[in-house]
PDB file of C-alpha atoms in Angstrom:
ATOM      1  CA  MET A  30      -0.203   0.305   0.103  1.00 50.00           C
ATOM      2  CA  SER A  31       1.534   3.470  -0.968  1.00 83.00           C
ATOM      3  CA  LEU A  32       0.963   7.052   0.270  1.00 89.00           C
ATOM      4  CA  THR A  33      -2.441   8.309  -0.423  1.00 92.00           C
ATOM      5  CA  LYS A  34      -3.285  11.789  -1.007  1.00 94.00           C
ATOM      6  CA  ALA A  35      -6.381  10.708   2.291  1.00 93.00           C
ATOM      7  CA  ASN A  36      -3.112   9.166   4.450  1.00 93.00           C
ATOM      8  CA  VAL A  37      -1.529  12.633   4.352  1.00 96.00           C
ATOM      9  CA  ILE A  38      -5.574  14.651   5.348  1.00 96.00           C
ATOM     10  CA  ASP A  39      -5.845  12.850   7.602  1.00 95.00           C
ATOM     11  CA  TYR A  40      -3.016  13.220   9.311  1.00 95.00           C
ATOM     12  CA  LEU A  41      -3.306  17.089   8.782  1.00 95.00           C
ATOM     13  CA  LEU A  42      -6.593  17.403  10.525  1.00 93.00           C
ATOM     14  CA  GLN A  43      -5.873  14.921  13.685  1.00 92.00           C
ATOM     15  CA  VAL A  44      -1.975  16.944  14.446  1.00 92.00           C
ATOM     16  CA  ASN A  45      -3.537  19.564  16.495  1.00 86.00           C
ATOM     17  CA  SER A  46       0.232  21.439  16.608  1.00 90.00           C
ATOM     18  CA  LEU A  47       1.833  23.030  14.128  1.00 94.00           C
ATOM     19  CA  MET A  48       5.441  21.864  16.191  1.00 93.00           C
ATOM     20  CA  ALA A  49       3.836  18.521  15.762  1.00 94.00           C
ATOM     21  CA  ILE A  50       4.062  18.361  12.730  1.00 96.00           C
ATOM     22  CA  ASN A  51       7.305  15.647  11.637  1.00 96.00           C
ATOM     23  CA  ASN A  52       7.155  14.596   7.826  1.00 95.00           C
ATOM     24  CA  HIS A  53       9.063  11.497   9.365  1.00 94.00           C
ATOM     25  CA  HIS A  54       5.567  11.321  10.132  1.00 94.00           C
ATOM     26  CA  VAL A  55       3.638  11.080   7.130  1.00 94.00           C
ATOM     27  CA  VAL A  56       3.459   7.617   6.230  1.00 90.00           C
ATOM     28  CA  ASP A  57       1.340   4.278   4.836  1.00 87.00           C
ATOM     29  CA  LYS A  58       1.116   1.460   6.784  1.00 86.00           C
ATOM     30  CA  ASN A  59       4.035   0.021   6.375  1.00 86.00           C
ATOM     31  CA  GLY A  60       6.249   3.622   7.547  1.00 87.00           C
ATOM     32  CA  TYR A  61       6.340   4.545   3.602  1.00 85.00           C
ATOM     33  CA  LYS A  62       7.736   7.789   2.275  1.00 86.00           C
ATOM     34  CA  THR A  63       6.490   8.018  -0.980  1.00 85.00           C
ATOM     35  CA  GLY A  64       4.971   9.655  -2.765  1.00 87.00           C
ATOM     36  CA  GLN A  65       4.521  12.605  -0.040  1.00 91.00           C
ATOM     37  CA  THR A  66       5.834  16.119  -1.576  1.00 90.00           C
ATOM     38  CA  PRO A  67       3.679  15.841  -5.017  1.00 91.00           C
ATOM     39  CA  LEU A  68       0.646  14.772  -2.439  1.00 95.00           C
ATOM     40  CA  ALA A  69       1.277  17.823   0.361  1.00 95.00           C
ATOM     41  CA  ILE A  70       2.509  20.329  -2.480  1.00 95.00           C
ATOM     42  CA  GLN A  71      -1.305  19.158  -4.229  1.00 95.00           C
ATOM     43  CA  ILE A  72      -2.897  19.473  -1.189  1.00 97.00           C
ATOM     44  CA  GLY A  73      -1.883  22.160  -0.017  1.00 96.00           C
ATOM     45  CA  GLN A  74      -3.320  24.048  -3.691  1.00 97.00           C
ATOM     46  CA  GLU A  75      -6.183  22.347  -2.758  1.00 97.00           C
ATOM     47  CA  TRP A  76      -7.021  23.884   0.255  1.00 97.00           C
ATOM     48  CA  ILE A  77      -5.159  27.796  -1.379  1.00 97.00           C
ATOM     49  CA  GLN A  78      -8.650  26.482  -4.057  1.00 97.00           C
ATOM     50  CA  GLU A  79     -11.123  26.122  -1.325  1.00 96.00           C
ATOM     51  CA  ILE A  80      -9.980  30.143   0.882  1.00 95.00           C
ATOM     52  CA  LEU A  81     -10.705  31.432  -2.597  1.00 95.00           C
ATOM     53  CA  GLU A  82     -13.632  29.866  -3.215  1.00 94.00           C
ATOM     54  CA  LYS A  83     -15.069  30.314   0.375  1.00 92.00           C
ATOM     55  CA  ASP A  84     -14.589  33.392   0.546  1.00 91.00           C
ATOM     56  CA  SER A  85     -15.890  34.269  -3.549  1.00 90.00           C
ATOM     57  CA  LEU A  86     -19.306  32.557  -3.049  1.00 88.00           C
ATOM     58  CA  SER A  87     -19.454  34.227   0.803  1.00 80.00           C
ATOM     59  CA  GLY A  88     -22.110  36.897   0.995  1.00 75.00           C
ATOM     60  CA  HIS A  89     -19.760  38.551   3.100  1.00 78.00           C
ATOM     61  CA  LYS A  90     -15.451  38.214   1.933  1.00 82.00           C
ATOM     62  CA  ILE A  91     -14.208  36.717   4.961  1.00 89.00           C
ATOM     63  CA  ILE A  92     -10.650  37.196   3.910  1.00 92.00           C
ATOM     64  CA  SER A  93      -9.302  40.767   3.283  1.00 92.00           C
ATOM     65  CA  LYS A  94      -7.448  41.840  -0.181  1.00 93.00           C
ATOM     66  CA  LYS A  95      -3.665  41.167   0.764  1.00 95.00           C
ATOM     67  CA  GLU A  96      -4.980  37.926   2.225  1.00 96.00           C
ATOM     68  CA  ARG A  97      -6.181  36.855  -1.703  1.00 95.00           C
ATOM     69  CA  ASN A  98      -2.947  38.412  -3.164  1.00 97.00           C
ATOM     70  CA  ALA A  99      -0.643  36.470  -1.607  1.00 97.00           C
ATOM     71  CA  LEU A 100      -2.824  33.308  -0.974  1.00 97.00           C
ATOM     72  CA  ILE A 101      -2.516  33.273  -5.488  1.00 97.00           C
ATOM     73  CA  ALA A 102       1.480  34.503  -4.838  1.00 97.00           C
ATOM     74  CA  LEU A 103       1.631  31.364  -3.169  1.00 97.00           C
ATOM     75  CA  GLY A 104      -0.232  28.300  -4.652  1.00 96.00           C
ATOM     76  CA  GLU A 105       1.713  29.818  -7.985  1.00 95.00           C
ATOM     77  CA  ALA A 106       4.991  29.141  -6.187  1.00 95.00           C
ATOM     78  CA  ILE A 107       3.976  26.468  -5.047  1.00 93.00           C
ATOM     79  CA  ASP A 108       3.189  25.002  -8.159  1.00 89.00           C
ATOM     80  CA  ARG A 109       6.597  25.676  -8.567  1.00 88.00           C
ATOM     81  CA  VAL A 110       8.461  23.066  -6.469  1.00 87.00           C
ATOM     82  CA  PRO A 111       9.449  20.320  -7.871  1.00 80.00           C
ATOM     83  CA  THR A 112       8.181  17.711  -6.350  1.00 73.00           C
ATOM     84  CA  SER A 113      11.259  15.100  -6.151  1.00 63.00           C
ATOM     85  CA  MET A 114      14.413  15.488  -5.586  1.00 58.00           C
ATOM     86  CA  SER A 115      15.109  12.078  -8.449  1.00 57.00           C
ATOM     87  CA  ILE A 116      16.202  12.969 -11.267  1.00 54.00           C
ATOM     88  CA  SER A 117      13.189  13.111 -13.472  1.00 54.00           C
ATOM     89  CA  SER A 118      11.503  15.589 -11.942  1.00 56.00           C
ATOM     90  CA  LEU A 119      15.900  17.842 -11.580  1.00 56.00           C
ATOM     91  CA  MET A 120      15.638  17.775 -14.592  1.00 54.00           C
ATOM     92  CA  SER A 121      13.857  20.173 -16.111  1.00 57.00           C
ATOM     93  CA  ILE A 122      15.033  22.957 -13.601  1.00 64.00           C
ATOM     94  CA  MET A 123      17.528  24.930 -14.570  1.00 63.00           C
ATOM     95  CA  ASP A 124      16.698  27.350 -11.771  1.00 75.00           C
ATOM     96  CA  LEU A 125      15.923  25.130  -7.968  1.00 81.00           C
ATOM     97  CA  GLY A 126      17.707  27.957  -5.786  1.00 84.00           C
ATOM     98  CA  GLY A 127      15.303  31.029  -7.797  1.00 86.00           C
ATOM     99  CA  ILE A 128      12.160  28.770  -6.783  1.00 89.00           C
ATOM    100  CA  GLN A 129      13.001  28.404  -3.716  1.00 92.00           C
ATOM    101  CA  ASN A 130      13.735  31.575  -3.396  1.00 93.00           C
ATOM    102  CA  ASN A 131      10.399  32.279  -4.686  1.00 94.00           C
ATOM    103  CA  LEU A 132       8.960  30.414  -2.446  1.00 95.00           C
ATOM    104  CA  PHE A 133       9.656  30.835   0.683  1.00 96.00           C
ATOM    105  CA  GLU A 134       8.792  35.016  -0.806  1.00 97.00           C
ATOM    106  CA  SER A 135       5.347  34.311  -1.039  1.00 97.00           C
ATOM    107  CA  ILE A 136       5.060  32.562   2.653  1.00 97.00           C
ATOM    108  CA  THR A 137       6.663  34.871   3.891  1.00 97.00           C
ATOM    109  CA  LEU A 138       3.795  37.878   3.186  1.00 97.00           C
ATOM    110  CA  TYR A 139       1.125  35.038   3.136  1.00 97.00           C
ATOM    111  CA  ILE A 140       1.562  34.358   7.218  1.00 96.00           C
ATOM    112  CA  ALA A 141       2.861  38.466   7.240  1.00 96.00           C
ATOM    113  CA  SER A 142      -0.870  39.110   5.733  1.00 96.00           C
ATOM    114  CA  ILE A 143      -2.682  36.592   7.403  1.00 94.00           C
ATOM    115  CA  THR A 144      -5.905  38.642  10.001  1.00 88.00           C
ATOM    116  CA  GLN A 145      -8.471  35.847  10.348  1.00 81.00           C
ATOM    117  CA  LEU A 146      -6.579  32.709  11.132  1.00 85.00           C
ATOM    118  CA  ASN A 147      -8.842  30.140  11.133  1.00 85.00           C
ATOM    119  CA  GLU A 148      -9.313  30.499   7.766  1.00 88.00           C
ATOM    120  CA  HIS A 149      -6.600  29.362   7.105  1.00 93.00           C
ATOM    121  CA  LEU A 150      -4.942  26.914  10.058  1.00 92.00           C
ATOM    122  CA  ASN A 151      -5.073  23.611   7.933  1.00 94.00           C
ATOM    123  CA  LEU A 152      -3.869  25.999   4.978  1.00 96.00           C
ATOM    124  CA  LEU A 153      -1.007  26.262   8.029  1.00 96.00           C
ATOM    125  CA  LYS A 154      -0.507  23.082   8.101  1.00 96.00           C
ATOM    126  CA  ALA A 155       0.077  21.557   4.698  1.00 97.00           C
ATOM    127  CA  VAL A 156       2.563  24.794   4.781  1.00 97.00           C
ATOM    128  CA  VAL A 157       4.435  23.539   7.718  1.00 97.00           C
ATOM    129  CA  LEU A 158       5.163  19.911   6.080  1.00 97.00           C
ATOM    130  CA  VAL A 159       6.262  21.656   2.733  1.00 96.00           C
ATOM    131  CA  LEU A 160       8.003  23.023   4.670  1.00 96.00           C
ATOM    132  CA  LYS A 161       9.486  20.093   6.792  1.00 96.00           C
ATOM    133  CA  ILE A 162      10.085  18.170   3.805  1.00 94.00           C
ATOM    134  CA  ILE A 163      12.566  20.539   1.457  1.00 93.00           C
ATOM    135  CA  GLU A 164      14.161  20.855   5.541  1.00 95.00           C
ATOM    136  CA  TYR A 165      14.714  17.061   5.422  1.00 94.00           C
ATOM    137  CA  ASP A 166      15.952  17.403   1.532  1.00 90.00           C
ATOM    138  CA  LEU A 167      18.493  20.300   2.123  1.00 92.00           C
ATOM    139  CA  SER A 168      20.176  18.925   5.218  1.00 91.00           C
ATOM    140  CA  LYS A 169      20.105  14.597   4.818  1.00 88.00           C
ATOM    141  CA  LYS A 170      23.208  15.243   3.031  1.00 86.00           C
ATOM    142  CA  GLU A 171      26.493  17.828   2.961  1.00 90.00           C
ATOM    143  CA  GLY A 172      27.871  19.258  -0.283  1.00 90.00           C
ATOM    144  CA  PRO A 173      25.257  20.826  -3.224  1.00 89.00           C
ATOM    145  CA  ILE A 174      22.484  19.092  -4.444  1.00 84.00           C
ATOM    146  CA  THR A 175      22.684  17.420  -7.837  1.00 78.00           C
ATOM    147  CA  ILE A 176      21.493  15.262 -10.863  1.00 74.00           C
ATOM    148  CA  GLY A 177      22.742  12.978 -13.673  1.00 70.00           C
ATOM    149  CA  TYR A 178      25.941  10.272 -12.017  1.00 70.00           C
ATOM    150  CA  ARG A 179      29.600  11.183 -13.081  1.00 69.00           C
ATOM    151  CA  PHE A 180      30.165  13.130 -16.022  1.00 69.00           C
ATOM    152  CA  PHE A 181      26.417  13.196 -16.749  1.00 70.00           C
ATOM    153  CA  SER A 182      26.556  15.230 -13.360  1.00 74.00           C
ATOM    154  CA  MET A 183      25.285  18.666 -12.910  1.00 78.00           C
ATOM    155  CA  VAL A 184      24.482  20.935  -9.580  1.00 81.00           C
ATOM    156  CA  VAL A 185      21.286  22.264  -9.260  1.00 80.00           C
ATOM    157  CA  LEU A 186      21.706  24.247  -6.308  1.00 87.00           C
ATOM    158  CA  THR A 187      25.654  24.688  -4.229  1.00 90.00           C
ATOM    159  CA  ASN A 188      26.205  23.995  -1.275  1.00 94.00           C
ATOM    160  CA  GLU A 189      26.263  27.951   0.049  1.00 93.00           C
ATOM    161  CA  GLN A 190      22.947  27.868  -1.469  1.00 93.00           C
ATOM    162  CA  ARG A 191      21.422  25.179  -0.033  1.00 93.00           C
ATOM    163  CA  ILE A 192      22.653  26.053   3.605  1.00 95.00           C
ATOM    164  CA  ILE A 193      21.100  29.662   3.126  1.00 96.00           C
ATOM    165  CA  ASN A 194      18.032  28.155   2.656  1.00 94.00           C
ATOM    166  CA  HIS A 195      18.208  25.609   4.797  1.00 95.00           C
ATOM    167  CA  LEU A 196      18.707  28.910   7.363  1.00 96.00           C
ATOM    168  CA  LYS A 197      15.938  30.721   6.056  1.00 96.00           C
ATOM    169  CA  ILE A 198      13.796  27.601   6.153  1.00 96.00           C
ATOM    170  CA  ASN A 199      14.162  27.168   9.814  1.00 96.00           C
ATOM    171  CA  THR A 200      13.575  30.847  10.501  1.00 97.00           C
ATOM    172  CA  ILE A 201      10.282  30.698   8.663  1.00 97.00           C
ATOM    173  CA  LEU A 202       8.554  28.261  10.709  1.00 96.00           C
ATOM    174  CA  ASN A 203      10.761  29.598  14.065  1.00 96.00           C
ATOM    175  CA  GLU A 204       8.380  33.140  12.586  1.00 95.00           C
ATOM    176  CA  ILE A 205       5.171  30.406  12.059  1.00 95.00           C
ATOM    177  CA  LEU A 206       5.301  28.847  15.000  1.00 93.00           C
ATOM    178  CA  GLN A 207       5.486  31.792  16.784  1.00 92.00           C
ATOM    179  CA  LYS A 208       2.900  33.278  15.540  1.00 91.00           C
ATOM    180  CA  PHE A 209       0.404  30.624  15.131  1.00 90.00           C
ATOM    181  CA  ASP A 210       1.328  27.505  17.061  1.00 86.00           C
ATOM    182  CA  SER A 211      -0.435  28.872  20.847  1.00 80.00           C
ATOM    183  CA  CYS A 212      -3.942  29.354  18.845  1.00 73.00           C
ATOM    184  CA  CYS A 213      -3.852  26.193  16.859  1.00 69.00           C
ATOM    185  CA  GLU A 214      -3.394  23.998  19.809  1.00 66.00           C
ATOM    186  CA  GLN A 215      -6.438  24.761  20.998  1.00 64.00           C
ATOM    187  CA  ASN A 216      -7.679  21.783  19.420  1.00 49.00           C
ATOM    188  CA  MET A 217      -7.308  23.759  16.154  1.00 51.00           C
ATOM    189  CA  ASN A 218      -9.959  25.303  15.935  1.00 50.00           C
ATOM    190  CA  CYS A 219      -9.753  28.560  17.439  1.00 48.00           C
ATOM    191  CA  SER A 220     -11.545  32.341  15.450  1.00 42.00           C
ATOM    192  CA  THR A 221      -9.246  34.924  17.145  1.00 40.00           C
ATOM    193  CA  SER A 222      -8.873  37.732  15.276  1.00 43.00           C
ATOM    194  CA  MET A 223      -4.872  38.372  13.972  1.00 43.00           C
ATOM    195  CA  ASP A 224      -5.782  42.505  16.401  1.00 41.00           C
ATOM    196  CA  VAL A 225      -6.340  39.404  19.220  1.00 41.00           C
ATOM    197  CA  LEU A 226      -3.666  37.893  19.005  1.00 44.00           C
ATOM    198  CA  MET A 227      -1.694  40.424  18.624  1.00 42.00           C
ATOM    199  CA  GLY A 228      -3.088  42.648  21.160  1.00 41.00           C
TER     200      GLY A 228
END
């Protein structure tokens, strides 16, 4: 049995803290993580669309224009992220560092735009999971990230870029946890606005 979208969604909906999210726990019944990245990205995209559609269909606006624009930009950035570190996935990538930096910038703008936290709780979980997956990929092996073999290998992320991007991920994760985790611990069912949180 391979990992399914239902497995990932079930994990994200049940975890009661952003800090508790661990990509190593998102596995199938045999303990395998194969397919984790594309599933996390797909779920993130779907939850972005759900928020946007809910806002569009609602009789009143549930998110601000700033939040809407940030969600759209985040969706576009996530869509560019490679779904694995395999050769087939990375072969078409000319600028992995640029793709990751665009994602980090989009996430930073997104979390800064949030005013009604209860509309974003599930998506924040998916964002944290995606960041944890990328963090693991960047930290599991020292040196540049390459594709190919021997004479046919190509660097898609230098060691310096890998280290810098790993630090950026940790900074973003810490910001997300500091801003939102205390509320999310309340059974992920908090409707408090950021005005109250920051007050």
